[in-house]
Amino acid sequence: MILREARATLVLALPIAGTQLAQMAIHTTDVWLLSHYSEQALGAAALGVAIFSFLWIIGLGMATATPALAAQARGYDPNDRDGVRQAVHDGLISTGLYGLICTLLMIVIEPFLVLIGQPPELVALAVPFMQAISGMFITSLWFMVLRGFVSVLERPRVALVLTVIALLLNAAVNYVLIFGFWIVPSLGVVGAGLGSSIVNLAILLGIVWYIARDPQFASYQLSRGWWRTTPRRMTAFLRVALPISLALGAEIGLFSAAALLMGRLGATDVAAHQIALQWAAIAFMVPMGLGQAATVRVGLAAGARDAAGVAHAGWIAIAMGMSFMLCTALIFGFAGATLIGVFVADRNSEVFLLATTYLGMAALFQLVDGAQGVANGALRGLKDTATPMVMTLVGYWLIGFPIAIWFGFYTPLRGIGVWIGLVVGLAVVAALLLWRFARQSHRLRRMQERAA
């Protein structure tokens, strides 16, 4: 049973993790292209992407509710096409409305950038970039909703294939739009935003086309009345979705706040911080994929009223996530200099030395980062999102962030102190979420025993 569940989880998780890594590679490609265009363009894009990403991750939380609800509906009744279809429709409606609001915010962002004191020359480039990239807000979130749908039907490879195609297409389109080619003029940073919007529209159309043509997917008739819902349905959907959004926002917000703290310590510290964090983010894509697989596997078991299946699916996924992150911790600890060397050529520079130190700190939180990422996914499969949201807010903002400020600014540790705050925050959240899943899975088992 354990091997069968592990295999089912891996079959589902690997394409999802691959999709996450391919999406990160798209962003890395844009950064690389802009770094060869101009430093000013790269800085403007970094500012724009920071704001865009924070808003987008909240929308991703809404999209993540779709597989959680759809999996439970399918687990309870494998032939319940209405329940799955309604979860997808509510995901499309909620992310569509949220995406529309964020698109409008990105278009009129200039006063906000001026208000927070960004340099005029940076604002002049960042504003048109953010207006251009705003075109991918709705399309990218809708793609995530539909990716959740195909994952619930345990066929996530289509999303992986489309994302890899998007990676190649993005590199070609953005190169042409940024640098110009033949009759296409050089658009610089605006070209990067337009290219991303075009590519995300293309892969959305690709997954819609595939779903419409594939007999298994087409049988769910997703196009039928997708814009219609009821207040009761939407309330039930948002009750699951909003806590996920806030929990994701709390985690991303902590790392964004850490970058701001590093900025107060100096340009060298923040540059080293970002380099180390890039490797940590890449490593986290695998437990994130396992967490999304756990949402589906736990949801299917919960819908089938299989308490033992819930426990098996959750704990096996958590063990797999922690095992992978143990490997990355060892790599960060023993091969950190080699990894940092990918970004920094001068091994004697202060940036290189600091980044290597920070990557060593990242090694300390790999296990707990993997545990909290997968445990959160398992709890979403139980539609348990409100309490985990509170736990993440407490761990990150009431414990981790104050520790980062104290050790970073009131002790000689400086940047290392900020990373201590990240380590402690992630460890506390991991402990709380693991306890929560243990408690919930035990409660389900007791309820099932009493019912028998």
XYZ file of C-alpha atoms in Angstrom:
452
model
C 0.000 0.000 0.000
C 2.816 2.414 0.883
C 4.665 1.757 -2.379
C 1.450 2.053 -4.394
C 0.597 5.390 -2.774
C 4.164 6.666 -3.201
C 4.080 5.761 -6.886
C 0.688 7.435 -7.395
C 1.954 10.565 -5.653
C 5.142 10.648 -7.716
C 3.290 10.143 -11.002
C 1.147 13.153 -10.119
C 3.806 15.297 -8.459
C 6.678 15.064 -10.939
C 4.845 16.727 -13.867
C 3.503 19.400 -11.492
C 6.978 20.066 -10.092
C 8.336 20.093 -13.627
C 5.719 22.667 -14.562
C 6.741 24.839 -11.591
C 10.423 24.602 -12.572
C 9.623 25.454 -16.191
C 7.633 28.501 -15.065
C 10.591 29.633 -12.966
C 12.845 29.107 -15.971
C 10.610 31.474 -17.963
C 11.233 34.226 -15.409
C 14.961 33.421 -15.310
C 15.108 33.726 -19.114
C 13.502 37.185 -18.957
C 16.000 38.296 -16.298
C 18.916 37.019 -18.382
C 17.698 38.771 -21.548
C 17.086 42.086 -19.778
C 20.455 41.907 -18.038
C 21.993 41.920 -21.518
C 19.824 44.854 -22.600
C 20.533 47.368 -19.814
C 20.841 47.589 -16.037
C 18.041 50.173 -15.944
C 15.663 47.817 -17.768
C 16.548 44.968 -15.423
C 15.957 47.160 -12.368
C 12.588 48.354 -13.672
C 11.506 44.796 -14.443
C 12.635 43.621 -10.990
C 10.474 46.288 -9.364
C 7.501 45.470 -11.567
C 7.798 41.718 -11.083
C 8.053 42.135 -7.292
C 4.675 43.917 -7.181
C 3.125 41.671 -9.829
C 4.258 38.483 -8.065
C 2.821 39.488 -4.700
C -0.587 40.207 -6.249
C -0.420 37.119 -8.458
C 0.377 34.722 -5.618
C -2.880 35.744 -3.907
C -4.727 34.863 -7.108
C -2.854 31.564 -7.186
C -4.361 30.782 -3.776
C -7.822 31.155 -5.300
C -6.845 28.910 -8.209
C -5.504 26.287 -5.777
C -8.956 25.884 -4.236
C -10.193 24.306 -7.492
C -8.243 21.013 -7.200
C -8.993 20.837 -3.457
C -12.771 20.994 -4.005
C -12.787 19.055 -7.269
C -10.753 16.197 -5.759
C -13.173 15.773 -2.862
C -16.140 15.775 -5.236
C -14.495 13.160 -7.461
C -13.332 11.107 -4.471
C -16.869 10.947 -3.072
C -18.323 9.988 -6.456
C -15.985 9.311 -9.426
C -18.908 10.113 -11.744
C -19.726 13.471 -10.128
C -18.999 15.665 -13.130
C -21.212 18.466 -11.835
C -19.184 18.862 -8.625
C -15.877 18.961 -10.499
C -17.255 21.314 -13.139
C -18.624 23.712 -10.515
C -15.259 23.841 -8.722
C -13.580 24.758 -12.016
C -16.238 27.345 -12.882
C -15.998 29.009 -9.469
C -12.215 29.069 -9.838
C -12.474 30.757 -13.236
C -14.998 33.319 -11.998
C -13.149 34.255 -8.792
C -9.700 34.457 -10.407
C -11.162 36.291 -13.391
C -12.700 39.016 -11.232
C -9.601 39.277 -9.071
C -7.388 39.335 -12.148
C -9.443 42.140 -13.679
C -9.013 44.265 -10.550
C -5.260 43.636 -10.504
C -4.972 44.394 -14.219
C -6.549 47.804 -13.637
C -4.253 48.405 -10.643
C -1.186 47.628 -12.771
C -2.349 50.076 -15.434
C -2.671 52.973 -12.937
C 0.321 52.007 -10.766
C 2.419 55.144 -11.319
C 1.120 57.233 -8.353
C 1.838 54.332 -5.999
C 5.434 53.984 -7.216
C 5.964 57.716 -6.747
C 4.365 57.567 -3.286
C 6.775 54.869 -2.058
C 9.711 56.954 -3.186
C 10.985 55.092 -6.236
C 13.461 57.075 -8.382
C 11.812 58.891 -11.342
C 14.077 57.201 -13.899
C 13.051 53.782 -12.554
C 9.361 54.700 -12.525
C 9.599 55.878 -16.146
C 10.586 52.353 -17.232
C 8.658 50.314 -14.652
C 5.233 51.814 -15.411
C 5.056 50.833 -19.120
C 6.509 47.420 -18.266
C 3.810 46.791 -15.650
C 1.115 47.988 -18.029
C 2.411 45.582 -20.679
C 2.710 42.595 -18.335
C -0.759 43.216 -16.854
C -2.164 41.427 -19.907
C -1.091 38.066 -18.460
C -2.848 38.419 -15.104
C -6.150 36.779 -16.000
C -4.750 34.349 -18.569
C -2.039 33.000 -16.251
C -4.489 32.500 -13.370
C -7.005 30.762 -15.637
C -4.227 28.466 -16.824
C -3.546 27.556 -13.171
C -7.236 26.764 -12.598
C -7.320 24.478 -15.633
C -4.003 22.939 -14.594
C -5.686 22.046 -11.294
C -8.537 20.428 -13.236
C -6.271 18.145 -15.290
C -4.313 17.284 -12.135
C -7.489 16.149 -10.363
C -8.081 13.767 -13.270
C -4.488 12.609 -12.636
C -3.202 13.718 -16.043
C -0.951 16.704 -15.277
C 1.513 16.058 -18.117
C -0.388 18.253 -20.558
C 0.300 21.292 -18.350
C 3.989 20.370 -18.190
C 4.253 20.035 -21.974
C 2.513 23.357 -22.529
C 4.734 25.099 -19.975
C 7.899 23.768 -21.631
C 6.554 24.999 -24.976
C 5.865 28.351 -23.293
C 9.466 28.460 -22.046
C 10.843 28.066 -25.581
C 8.261 30.413 -27.069
C 8.899 33.018 -24.382
C 12.645 33.024 -25.070
C 12.088 33.566 -28.798
C 9.278 36.131 -28.563
C 10.911 38.169 -25.802
C 14.263 38.186 -27.600
C 12.612 39.641 -30.698
C 10.525 42.191 -28.789
C 13.321 43.277 -26.421
C 16.155 43.606 -28.938
C 14.187 43.974 -32.187
C 14.441 41.860 -35.320
C 13.844 42.671 -38.994
C 10.724 44.895 -39.095
C 10.066 44.565 -35.331
C 11.560 47.531 -33.422
C 13.465 47.154 -30.160
C 10.948 47.654 -27.331
C 13.267 46.958 -24.407
C 11.554 46.381 -21.084
C 8.098 46.924 -22.619
C 8.848 44.097 -25.040
C 9.486 41.767 -22.114
C 6.057 42.585 -20.665
C 4.282 42.218 -24.006
C 6.065 38.945 -24.739
C 5.007 37.450 -21.402
C 1.390 38.501 -22.004
C 1.376 36.972 -25.504
C 2.914 33.680 -24.373
C 0.503 33.259 -21.448
C -2.460 33.834 -23.765
C -1.044 31.209 -26.126
C -0.683 28.485 -23.484
C -4.140 29.249 -22.084
C -5.604 28.744 -25.553
C -3.498 25.586 -25.839
C -4.880 23.960 -22.682
C -8.444 25.035 -23.552
C -8.056 23.435 -26.991
C -6.648 20.236 -25.492
C -9.414 19.965 -22.892
C -12.062 20.469 -25.594
C -10.586 17.735 -27.830
C -9.709 15.090 -25.226
C -12.680 12.757 -24.610
C -12.077 12.390 -20.857
C -11.761 16.137 -20.276
C -14.498 17.067 -22.754
C -16.996 14.847 -20.917
C -16.995 17.410 -18.074
C -18.381 20.089 -20.450
C -16.448 22.926 -18.829
C -17.580 25.455 -21.428
C -21.221 25.006 -20.436
C -22.304 28.063 -18.424
C -18.814 28.634 -16.974
C -19.697 32.255 -16.107
C -22.666 31.275 -13.913
C -22.560 30.530 -10.200
C -24.681 31.093 -7.083
C -23.935 33.071 -3.901
C -23.974 29.845 -1.905
C -21.489 28.122 -4.205
C -19.166 31.109 -4.357
C -19.251 31.530 -0.576
C -18.286 27.869 -0.117
C -15.504 28.265 -2.686
C -14.084 31.438 -1.136
C -14.229 29.892 2.331
C -11.566 27.496 1.093
C -9.782 29.846 -1.343
C -9.235 33.017 0.674
C -7.336 31.405 3.568
C -5.040 29.725 1.012
C -4.436 33.119 -0.606
C -3.658 34.776 2.701
C -1.343 31.943 3.763
C 0.597 32.140 0.485
C 0.682 35.926 0.762
C 2.037 35.671 4.307
C 4.897 33.426 3.191
C 5.816 35.435 0.097
C 5.409 38.623 2.108
C 7.912 37.398 4.698
C 10.585 36.817 2.073
C 9.793 40.155 0.412
C 10.074 41.890 3.771
C 13.396 40.101 4.369
C 14.662 41.542 1.079
C 13.643 45.028 2.238
C 15.483 44.481 5.518
C 18.547 43.384 3.556
C 18.265 46.528 1.473
C 18.631 48.593 4.635
C 21.854 46.751 5.387
C 23.318 47.624 1.994
C 23.320 46.814 -1.727
C 25.850 44.012 -1.283
C 23.721 42.274 1.348
C 20.536 42.414 -0.700
C 22.313 41.170 -3.852
C 23.789 38.211 -1.941
C 20.400 37.557 -0.339
C 18.631 37.395 -3.700
C 21.206 35.015 -5.171
C 20.935 32.575 -2.248
C 17.160 32.875 -2.229
C 17.008 32.029 -5.940
C 18.512 28.595 -5.254
C 16.195 28.066 -2.275
C 13.195 28.952 -4.464
C 14.286 26.484 -7.155
C 14.630 23.710 -4.555
C 11.168 24.487 -3.151
C 9.488 23.772 -6.515
C 9.655 20.016 -5.857
C 7.921 20.026 -2.430
C 5.472 22.537 -3.882
C 4.639 19.986 -6.585
C 4.363 17.259 -3.956
C 2.084 19.531 -1.934
C -0.256 19.985 -4.899
C -0.203 16.241 -5.496
C -1.012 15.725 -1.806
C -4.012 18.053 -2.181
C -5.400 15.797 -4.899
C -4.533 12.442 -3.270
C -5.781 13.480 0.190
C -8.874 15.069 -1.363
C -9.725 11.887 -3.253
C -9.346 9.806 -0.073
C -11.331 12.297 2.021
C -14.133 12.358 -0.551
C -14.227 8.548 -0.457
C -14.464 8.710 3.370
C -11.213 6.733 3.586
C -9.494 7.968 6.781
C -6.609 5.521 6.426
C -6.122 6.664 2.838
C -5.988 10.294 3.984
C -3.235 9.536 6.486
C -1.261 7.416 4.029
C -1.479 9.985 1.227
C -0.522 12.891 3.480
C 2.342 11.340 5.424
C 3.883 9.626 2.400
C 3.906 12.931 0.491
C 5.377 14.740 3.514
C 8.112 12.103 3.888
C 8.952 12.383 0.190
C 9.146 16.165 0.394
C 11.407 16.111 3.427
C 13.634 13.431 1.866
C 14.165 15.557 -1.234
C 14.890 18.649 0.834
C 17.411 16.709 2.904
C 19.314 16.186 -0.330
C 19.156 19.884 -1.226
C 20.303 20.787 2.301
C 23.393 18.628 1.832
C 24.041 20.152 -1.609
C 23.685 23.697 -0.248
C 25.947 22.864 2.665
C 28.740 21.096 0.782
C 28.518 22.580 -2.728
C 27.288 26.081 -1.946
C 30.313 27.819 -3.456
C 29.779 26.032 -6.770
C 26.108 27.070 -6.870
C 26.854 30.700 -6.052
C 29.556 30.660 -8.723
C 26.830 30.282 -11.351
C 25.781 33.870 -10.594
C 29.016 35.456 -9.286
C 32.281 34.884 -11.138
C 34.613 36.587 -8.624
C 34.992 34.161 -5.724
C 36.858 36.739 -3.678
C 34.114 39.363 -3.831
C 32.034 40.268 -0.799
C 28.831 39.337 -2.652
C 30.134 35.833 -3.297
C 31.222 35.299 0.309
C 27.941 36.607 1.739
C 25.810 34.642 -0.722
C 27.661 31.441 0.155
C 27.027 32.113 3.851
C 23.341 32.814 3.260
C 23.000 29.654 1.183
C 24.404 27.772 4.178
C 21.588 29.306 6.246
C 19.110 28.194 3.572
C 20.405 24.648 4.063
C 19.182 24.835 7.662
C 15.547 25.413 6.683
C 15.303 22.982 3.752
C 13.742 20.160 5.792
C 11.157 22.354 7.505
C 10.403 24.260 4.291
C 9.646 20.979 2.552
C 7.548 19.776 5.483
C 5.408 22.923 5.687
C 4.904 23.079 1.908
C 3.620 19.511 1.626
C 1.662 19.555 4.910
C -0.153 22.677 3.752
C -1.104 20.884 0.536
C -2.355 17.848 2.455
C -4.533 20.050 4.666
C -6.013 21.734 1.585
C -7.110 18.289 0.446
C -9.208 18.189 3.624
C -10.533 21.694 2.857
C -8.825 22.728 6.100
C -7.469 26.171 5.228
C -8.576 28.693 7.858
C -6.593 27.307 10.801
C -3.432 26.701 8.719
C -3.710 30.326 7.564
C -3.659 31.526 11.188
C -0.724 29.239 11.921
C 1.291 30.658 9.019
C 0.527 34.246 10.037
C 1.650 33.530 13.614
C 4.790 31.631 12.621
C 5.960 34.034 9.938
C 4.901 37.440 11.200
C 4.577 37.197 14.992
C 7.657 35.001 15.467
C 9.925 34.881 12.400
C 9.803 38.541 11.333
C 10.483 40.078 14.774
C 13.410 37.675 15.200
C 14.766 38.739 11.797
C 14.572 42.415 12.824
C 16.153 41.820 16.237
C 19.069 39.680 15.113
C 19.560 41.639 11.900
C 19.670 45.144 13.382
C 20.328 44.813 17.108
C 23.136 42.254 17.041
C 26.392 42.027 15.046
C 24.896 39.193 12.947
C 23.340 41.582 10.359
C 22.254 39.553 7.287
C 22.765 36.217 9.025
C 20.384 37.457 11.717
C 17.702 38.143 9.101
C 18.116 34.585 7.813
C 17.829 33.260 11.381
C 14.383 34.842 11.442
C 13.459 33.015 8.222
C 14.732 29.692 9.609
C 12.797 30.057 12.883
C 9.607 31.213 11.156
C 9.601 28.282 8.729
C 10.396 25.810 11.535
C 7.504 27.045 13.676
C 5.047 26.914 10.767
C 6.222 23.402 9.818
C 5.751 22.126 13.375
C 2.267 23.637 13.613
C 1.113 22.303 10.233
C 2.465 18.807 10.873
C 0.654 18.764 14.223
C -2.511 19.996 12.522
C -2.438 17.288 9.860
C -1.759 14.594 12.473
C -4.699 15.844 14.512
C -7.079 16.087 11.538
C -6.200 12.675 10.123
C -6.595 11.111 13.609
C -9.970 12.843 14.021
C -11.167 11.422 10.691
C -10.096 7.939 11.745
C -11.985 8.234 15.044
C -15.115 9.471 13.246
C -14.931 6.569 10.798
C -14.524 4.052 13.637
C -17.549 5.482 15.492
C -19.621 5.390 12.299
C -18.722 1.717 11.816
